[in-house]
Amino acid sequence: GEDVEQSLFLSVREGDSSVINCTYTDSSSTYLYWYKQEPGAGLQLLTYIFSNMDMKQDQRLTVLLNKKDKHLSLRIADTQTGDSAIYFCAEEYNFNKFYFGSGTKLNVKP
Amino acid sequence: EAGVAQSPRYKIIEKRQSVAFWCNPISGHATLYWYQQILGQGPKLLIQFQNNGVVDDSQLPKDRFSAERLKGVDSTLKIQPAKLEDSAVYLCASSLGGSGVYEQYFGPGTRLTVT
């Protein structure tokens, strides 16, 4: 569970879709999460997916889970400048313990 | 509902000095976490409390770090003596605990600089 990997940077234009990818290692993870961190702030839960689901949609956010490849993605539709932040995926292992990825910095250009 | 409070927000100390951080979780949250977030990395769990008992402190450098959660509410994290590599943001998070979807609420963090 310690190797949760994400690409470091993503740059998109306002109005485009953003796709942030994550790979994890613990196949027994029950839930997988996406958090958002804005400058100088703590992490804020954006969305989550249960491990027996393939997809979850929540307004502009779509989470895709490929359990076979241990790959998780977050798609943000119609990306806005306010979406600029660092996005972390996290896997829950054992009971209420979490490994976080290193974060993907999303830059949205007007 | 008030969020997770942390203080101080910033601290600068010299190596070998001591420092303490304070966290007040959301009222009623049984589980409290301390994370260390080094610049450019994700949060790494240092210690997890369930009420006032320690659930996991396997990644806490116990030779210099200590933490307590008296009465199952507020918590303090101490570093004594500090090293340069302790420079990081220390995040406190709390949660209701239990099974199912598990939302952690994070405080704003304390940014520690060790010179």
Short mmCIF file of C-alpha atoms in Angstrom, two decimals:
data_model
loop_
_atom_site.label_atom_id
_atom_site.label_comp_id
_atom_site.label_asym_id
_atom_site.label_seq_id
_atom_site.Cartn_x
_atom_site.Cartn_y
_atom_site.Cartn_z
CA GLY A 1 0.00 0.00 0.00
CA GLU A 2 2.91 2.41 0.25
CA ASP A 3 3.38 3.06 -3.46
CA VAL A 4 0.54 5.30 -4.53
CA GLU A 5 1.82 7.05 -7.64
CA GLN A 6 0.61 10.11 -9.48
CA SER A 7 2.01 12.30 -12.22
CA LEU A 8 3.29 15.58 -10.78
CA PHE A 9 1.80 18.20 -13.08
CA LEU A 10 -1.13 18.76 -15.40
CA SER A 11 -1.91 21.92 -17.32
CA VAL A 12 -5.20 22.50 -19.13
CA ARG A 13 -7.16 25.39 -20.57
CA GLU A 14 -10.32 26.65 -18.92
CA GLY A 15 -13.34 24.75 -20.24
CA ASP A 16 -11.36 21.64 -21.17
CA SER A 17 -11.57 18.34 -19.31
CA SER A 18 -8.81 17.35 -16.89
CA VAL A 19 -7.85 13.75 -16.21
CA ILE A 20 -5.67 12.98 -13.21
CA ASN A 21 -4.33 9.45 -12.90
CA CYS A 22 -3.23 7.36 -9.95
CA THR A 23 -1.91 3.85 -9.45
CA TYR A 24 -2.04 2.05 -6.14
CA THR A 25 -0.73 -1.25 -4.85
CA ASP A 26 -3.01 -2.64 -2.15
CA SER A 27 -5.64 -4.82 -3.81
CA SER A 28 -7.51 -5.12 -0.52
CA SER A 29 -8.30 -1.41 -0.37
CA THR A 30 -11.97 -0.92 0.41
CA TYR A 31 -12.35 2.69 -0.61
CA LEU A 32 -10.25 4.99 -2.76
CA TYR A 33 -10.43 8.73 -2.35
CA TRP A 34 -9.63 11.95 -4.14
CA TYR A 35 -8.65 14.99 -2.07
CA LYS A 36 -8.03 18.58 -3.14
CA GLN A 37 -5.49 20.88 -1.50
CA GLU A 38 -5.47 24.61 -2.14
CA PRO A 39 -2.44 26.75 -1.18
CA GLY A 40 -2.04 27.15 2.56
CA ALA A 41 -4.97 24.88 3.35
CA GLY A 42 -5.51 21.35 4.51
CA LEU A 43 -6.88 18.60 2.32
CA GLN A 44 -10.55 18.52 1.41
CA LEU A 45 -12.36 15.35 0.39
CA LEU A 46 -13.68 15.65 -3.17
CA THR A 47 -15.09 12.23 -3.86
CA TYR A 48 -14.54 8.54 -3.23
CA ILE A 49 -15.29 5.21 -4.85
CA PHE A 50 -16.01 1.84 -3.32
CA SER A 51 -13.67 -0.85 -4.55
CA ASN A 52 -16.44 -2.95 -6.14
CA MET A 53 -17.48 -0.08 -8.41
CA ASP A 54 -16.05 0.78 -11.82
CA MET A 55 -17.28 4.32 -12.10
CA LYS A 56 -18.82 7.05 -10.04
CA GLN A 57 -20.10 10.40 -11.26
CA ASP A 58 -20.66 13.40 -9.04
CA GLN A 59 -21.57 16.59 -10.92
CA ARG A 60 -18.43 17.61 -12.85
CA LEU A 61 -16.36 14.81 -11.34
CA THR A 62 -16.08 11.29 -12.75
CA VAL A 63 -14.03 8.63 -11.00
CA LEU A 64 -12.96 5.53 -12.92
CA LEU A 65 -11.52 2.47 -11.19
CA ASN A 66 -9.72 -0.39 -12.90
CA LYS A 67 -9.13 -2.92 -10.14
CA LYS A 68 -7.24 -5.32 -12.36
CA ASP A 69 -4.62 -2.70 -13.17
CA LYS A 70 -4.97 -0.92 -9.80
CA HIS A 71 -5.57 2.32 -11.67
CA LEU A 72 -7.75 5.18 -10.50
CA SER A 73 -8.57 8.35 -12.41
CA LEU A 74 -10.39 11.58 -11.74
CA ARG A 75 -11.95 13.46 -14.61
CA ILE A 76 -13.03 17.06 -14.10
CA ALA A 77 -15.38 18.29 -16.80
CA ASP A 78 -15.43 21.95 -17.86
CA THR A 79 -12.37 22.75 -15.76
CA GLN A 80 -12.41 26.21 -14.16
CA THR A 81 -9.60 28.40 -12.83
CA GLY A 82 -10.93 27.70 -9.35
CA ASP A 83 -10.04 24.04 -9.87
CA SER A 84 -6.33 24.92 -9.82
CA ALA A 85 -4.95 23.03 -6.84
CA ILE A 86 -3.06 19.88 -5.91
CA TYR A 87 -5.07 16.67 -6.15
CA PHE A 88 -4.21 13.63 -4.05
CA CYS A 89 -5.48 10.11 -4.42
CA ALA A 90 -5.52 7.96 -1.31
CA GLU A 91 -6.14 4.32 -0.62
CA GLU A 92 -7.55 3.01 2.62
CA TYR A 93 -5.82 -0.05 3.97
CA ASN A 94 -6.39 -2.08 7.11
CA PHE A 95 -8.91 -0.20 9.19
CA ASN A 96 -9.15 3.52 8.68
CA LYS A 97 -5.51 3.93 7.62
CA PHE A 98 -4.49 5.75 4.49
CA TYR A 99 -1.69 6.03 1.99
CA PHE A 100 -1.62 9.22 -0.03
CA GLY A 101 -0.03 9.76 -3.42
CA SER A 102 2.45 12.57 -3.91
CA GLY A 103 -0.16 14.79 -5.54
CA THR A 104 -0.82 16.18 -9.01
CA LYS A 105 -0.63 19.94 -9.40
CA LEU A 106 -3.38 21.07 -11.75
CA ASN A 107 -2.86 24.41 -13.45
CA VAL A 108 -5.86 25.83 -15.30
CA LYS A 109 -5.04 28.54 -17.81
CA PRO A 110 -7.71 31.13 -18.64
CA GLU B 1 -19.76 23.18 12.50
CA ALA B 2 -16.30 24.41 13.45
CA GLY B 3 -13.45 22.74 11.60
CA VAL B 4 -10.22 21.20 12.84
CA ALA B 5 -8.13 23.89 14.53
CA GLN B 6 -4.34 23.85 14.65
CA SER B 7 -1.80 26.17 16.17
CA PRO B 8 0.59 27.71 15.57
CA ARG B 9 0.25 28.13 11.82
CA TYR B 10 3.95 28.76 11.34
CA LYS B 11 7.02 27.99 13.40
CA ILE B 12 10.71 28.56 12.76
CA ILE B 13 13.23 26.94 15.09
CA GLU B 14 16.88 26.01 15.05
CA LYS B 15 17.99 22.40 14.89
CA ARG B 16 18.18 20.66 18.26
CA GLN B 17 15.45 22.91 19.67
CA SER B 18 12.07 21.59 20.77
CA VAL B 19 8.65 22.42 19.34
CA ALA B 20 5.05 21.49 20.06
CA PHE B 21 1.95 21.62 17.90
CA TRP B 22 -1.64 21.62 19.06
CA CYS B 23 -4.77 20.26 17.44
CA ASN B 24 -8.43 20.60 18.38
CA PRO B 25 -10.54 18.16 16.33
CA ILE B 26 -14.17 18.51 15.36
CA SER B 27 -16.42 17.92 18.35
CA GLY B 28 -17.49 14.30 18.63
CA HIS B 29 -14.81 12.92 16.33
CA ALA B 30 -13.30 9.84 17.90
CA THR B 31 -10.38 9.38 15.53
CA LEU B 32 -7.50 11.83 15.26
CA TYR B 33 -4.52 11.68 12.93
CA TRP B 34 -1.22 13.51 12.70
CA TYR B 35 0.40 13.60 9.27
CA GLN B 36 3.74 14.96 8.09
CA GLN B 37 3.69 16.53 4.62
CA ILE B 38 7.11 17.29 3.19
CA LEU B 39 7.16 19.77 0.33
CA GLY B 40 6.21 18.07 -2.91
CA GLN B 41 4.93 14.92 -1.23
CA GLY B 42 1.65 13.58 0.01
CA PRO B 43 0.79 13.40 3.70
CA LYS B 44 2.47 10.57 5.59
CA LEU B 45 0.73 9.21 8.67
CA LEU B 46 2.68 9.70 11.89
CA ILE B 47 0.16 8.58 14.48
CA GLN B 48 -3.52 7.66 14.74
CA PHE B 49 -5.60 7.90 17.92
CA GLN B 50 -8.97 6.33 18.62
CA ASN B 51 -10.38 8.38 21.51
CA ASN B 52 -7.34 8.65 23.78
CA GLY B 53 -5.68 5.39 22.74
CA VAL B 54 -3.00 4.94 20.08
CA VAL B 55 -4.11 2.80 17.12
CA ASP B 56 -1.00 3.15 14.95
CA ASP B 57 2.29 4.89 15.60
CA SER B 58 4.47 2.64 13.46
CA GLN B 59 5.83 5.54 11.40
CA LEU B 60 6.42 7.92 14.29
CA PRO B 61 10.18 8.46 14.94
CA LYS B 62 9.82 7.75 18.61
CA ASP B 63 13.34 8.80 19.51
CA ARG B 64 12.37 12.42 18.89
CA PHE B 65 8.61 12.62 18.27
CA SER B 66 5.89 12.16 20.84
CA ALA B 67 2.16 12.72 20.79
CA GLU B 68 -0.66 12.55 23.26
CA ARG B 69 -4.39 12.96 23.25
CA LEU B 70 -5.55 13.62 26.76
CA LYS B 71 -9.22 13.02 27.51
CA GLY B 72 -9.77 11.92 23.93
CA VAL B 73 -10.17 15.46 22.58
CA ASP B 74 -7.24 17.83 21.96
CA SER B 75 -3.88 16.50 20.91
CA THR B 76 -0.30 17.72 20.98
CA LEU B 77 2.62 16.59 18.84
CA LYS B 78 6.13 17.32 20.08
CA ILE B 79 9.52 17.13 18.44
CA GLN B 80 12.58 17.08 20.67
CA PRO B 81 15.23 17.68 19.39
CA ALA B 82 14.35 18.87 15.90
CA LYS B 83 16.43 18.02 12.85
CA LEU B 84 16.65 19.81 9.51
CA GLU B 85 14.70 17.02 7.82
CA ASP B 86 11.73 17.67 10.11
CA SER B 87 10.92 20.78 8.07
CA ALA B 88 7.43 20.07 6.79
CA VAL B 89 3.77 20.88 7.23
CA TYR B 90 2.19 18.96 10.09
CA LEU B 91 -1.45 18.23 9.42
CA CYS B 92 -4.02 17.16 11.94
CA ALA B 93 -7.18 15.40 10.78
CA SER B 94 -10.19 13.99 12.57
CA SER B 95 -12.99 11.64 11.72
CA LEU B 96 -16.05 10.09 13.31
CA GLY B 97 -14.42 6.67 12.93
CA GLY B 98 -16.13 3.39 12.27
CA SER B 99 -16.70 1.46 9.07
CA GLY B 100 -17.87 2.56 5.66
CA VAL B 101 -16.89 5.71 3.81
CA TYR B 102 -14.41 7.44 5.94
CA GLU B 103 -14.15 11.20 5.60
CA GLN B 104 -11.23 12.83 7.28
CA TYR B 105 -11.46 16.53 8.00
CA PHE B 106 -8.10 18.27 7.85
CA GLY B 107 -6.88 21.30 9.68
CA PRO B 108 -4.87 24.01 7.88
CA GLY B 109 -1.58 22.61 9.16
CA THR B 110 1.47 23.97 10.95
CA ARG B 111 4.39 24.82 8.70
CA LEU B 112 7.64 24.03 10.52
CA THR B 113 10.97 25.34 9.30
CA VAL B 114 14.09 23.99 11.00
CA THR B 115 17.25 26.02 10.34
#
